[in-house]
CSV table of C-alpha atoms in Angstrom, one decimal:
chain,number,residue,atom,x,y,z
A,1,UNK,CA,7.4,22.3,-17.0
A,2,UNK,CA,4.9,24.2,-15.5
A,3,UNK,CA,2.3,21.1,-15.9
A,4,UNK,CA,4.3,19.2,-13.5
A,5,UNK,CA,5.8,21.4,-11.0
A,6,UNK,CA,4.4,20.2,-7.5
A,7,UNK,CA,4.7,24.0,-5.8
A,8,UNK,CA,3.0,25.6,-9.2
A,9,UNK,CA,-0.2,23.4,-8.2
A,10,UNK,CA,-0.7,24.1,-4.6
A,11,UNK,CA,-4.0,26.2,-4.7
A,12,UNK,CA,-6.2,26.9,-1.7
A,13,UNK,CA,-7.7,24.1,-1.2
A,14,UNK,CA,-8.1,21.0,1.3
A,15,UNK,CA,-5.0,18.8,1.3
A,16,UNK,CA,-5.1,15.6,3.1
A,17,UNK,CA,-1.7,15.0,5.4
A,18,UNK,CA,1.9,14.8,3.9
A,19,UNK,CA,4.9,13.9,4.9
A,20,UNK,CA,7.8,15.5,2.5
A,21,UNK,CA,11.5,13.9,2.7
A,22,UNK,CA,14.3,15.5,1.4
A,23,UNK,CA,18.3,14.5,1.7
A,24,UNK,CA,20.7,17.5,2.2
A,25,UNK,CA,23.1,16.0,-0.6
A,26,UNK,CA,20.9,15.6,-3.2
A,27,UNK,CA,22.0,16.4,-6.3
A,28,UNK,CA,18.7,16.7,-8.3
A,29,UNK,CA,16.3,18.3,-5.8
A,30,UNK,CA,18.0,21.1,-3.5
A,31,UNK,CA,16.6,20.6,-0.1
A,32,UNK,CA,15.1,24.2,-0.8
A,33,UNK,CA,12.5,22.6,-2.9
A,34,UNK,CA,10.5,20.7,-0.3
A,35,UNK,CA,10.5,23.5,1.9
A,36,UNK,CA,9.3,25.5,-0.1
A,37,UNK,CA,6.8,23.3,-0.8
A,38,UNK,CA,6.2,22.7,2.6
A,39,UNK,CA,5.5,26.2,2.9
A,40,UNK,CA,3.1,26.9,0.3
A,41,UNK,CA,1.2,23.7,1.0
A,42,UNK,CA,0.5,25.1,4.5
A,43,UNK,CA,0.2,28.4,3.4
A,44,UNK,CA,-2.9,27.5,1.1
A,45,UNK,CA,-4.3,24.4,2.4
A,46,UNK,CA,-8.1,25.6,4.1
A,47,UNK,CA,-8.3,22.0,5.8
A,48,UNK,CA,-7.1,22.7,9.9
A,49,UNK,CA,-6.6,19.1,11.0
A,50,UNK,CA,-4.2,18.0,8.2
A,51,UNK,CA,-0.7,18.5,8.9
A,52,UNK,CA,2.1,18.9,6.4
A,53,UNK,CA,5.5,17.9,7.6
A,54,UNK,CA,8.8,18.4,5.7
A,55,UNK,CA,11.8,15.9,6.9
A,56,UNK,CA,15.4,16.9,6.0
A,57,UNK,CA,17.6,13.8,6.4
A,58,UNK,CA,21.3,15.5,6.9
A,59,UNK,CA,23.3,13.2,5.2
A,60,UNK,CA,21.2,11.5,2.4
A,61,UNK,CA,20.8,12.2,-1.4
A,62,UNK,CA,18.5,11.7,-3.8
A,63,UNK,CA,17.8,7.7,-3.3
A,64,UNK,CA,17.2,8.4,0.4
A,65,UNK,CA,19.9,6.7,3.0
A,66,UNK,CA,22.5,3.7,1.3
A,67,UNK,CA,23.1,2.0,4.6
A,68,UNK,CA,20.4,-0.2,4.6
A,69,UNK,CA,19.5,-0.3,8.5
A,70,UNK,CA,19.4,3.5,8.0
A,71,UNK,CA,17.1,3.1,5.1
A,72,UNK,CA,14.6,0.7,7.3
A,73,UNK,CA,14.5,3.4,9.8
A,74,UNK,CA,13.7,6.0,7.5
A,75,UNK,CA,11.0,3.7,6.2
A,76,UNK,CA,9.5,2.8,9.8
A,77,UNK,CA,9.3,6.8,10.5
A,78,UNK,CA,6.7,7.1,7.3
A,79,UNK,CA,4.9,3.9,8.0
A,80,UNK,CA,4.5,5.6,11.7
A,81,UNK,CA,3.1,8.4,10.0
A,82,UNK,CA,0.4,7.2,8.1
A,83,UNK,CA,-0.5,4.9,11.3
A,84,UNK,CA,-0.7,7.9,13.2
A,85,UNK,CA,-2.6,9.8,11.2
A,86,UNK,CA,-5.1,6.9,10.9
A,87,UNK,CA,-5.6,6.8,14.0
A,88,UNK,CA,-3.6,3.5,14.6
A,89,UNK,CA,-0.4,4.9,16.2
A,90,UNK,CA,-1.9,3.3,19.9
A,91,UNK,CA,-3.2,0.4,18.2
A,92,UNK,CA,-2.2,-3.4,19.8
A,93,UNK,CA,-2.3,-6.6,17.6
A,94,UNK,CA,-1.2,-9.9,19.3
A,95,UNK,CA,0.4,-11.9,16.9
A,96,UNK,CA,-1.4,-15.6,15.9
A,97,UNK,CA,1.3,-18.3,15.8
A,98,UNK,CA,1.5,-21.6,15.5
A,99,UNK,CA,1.6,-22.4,19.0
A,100,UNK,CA,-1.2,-19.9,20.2
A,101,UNK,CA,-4.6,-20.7,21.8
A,102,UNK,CA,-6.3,-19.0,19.1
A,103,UNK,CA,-4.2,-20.6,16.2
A,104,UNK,CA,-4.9,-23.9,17.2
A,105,UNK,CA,-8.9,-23.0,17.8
A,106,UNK,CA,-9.1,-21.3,14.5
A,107,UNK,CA,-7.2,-24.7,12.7
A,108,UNK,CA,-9.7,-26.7,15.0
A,109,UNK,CA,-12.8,-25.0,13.6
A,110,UNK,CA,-11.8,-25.2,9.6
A,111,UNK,CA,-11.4,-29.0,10.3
């Protein structure tokens, strides 16, 4: 057990960012677990800009939230993460469709 047990690992050493969800009600990890994790990891990691974050969702178990618009907003907040910690989190795209100026140049030009 020892080979696989996340907190037995943490050495000091640099960690790139994580982000650590737990759910109160879960019945296989006790929400302990990940912050304890959370605590060694930042404890022992010699990096200084990586963060390590520990989320507790209050009323979630193991398979994260079963209402599924609760589930897309528990997926948005970890996609925001690793945007923001790219770099991205101020980032603007403009969306091409059909209709746009630069859709129509771009079909133009493979024409």
């Amino acid at each position: 057990m020892l080979s696989y047990s996340p907190i037995d690992q943490v050495r000091a050493q640099p960690y790139p960012d994580v982000l650590i969800t737990a759910g109160l009600h879960d019945p296989r990890v006790a929400y302990w677990e990940p912050a304890k994790w959370a605590s060694k990891l930042r404890t022992y990691k010699t990096s200084e800009d990586s963060v390590v974050i520990c989320k507790f969702d209050l009323s979630a178990g193991h398979f994260s939230a079963s209402d599924r618009y609760r589930w897309v907003r528990e997926k948005c907040y970890d996609q925001s993460f690793i945007l923001d910690r790219l770099g991205l989190k101020d980032a603007k795209t403009k969306a091409k469709t059909s209709d746009s100026k630069e859709y129509k140049e771009e079909k133009e030009a493979r024409l």
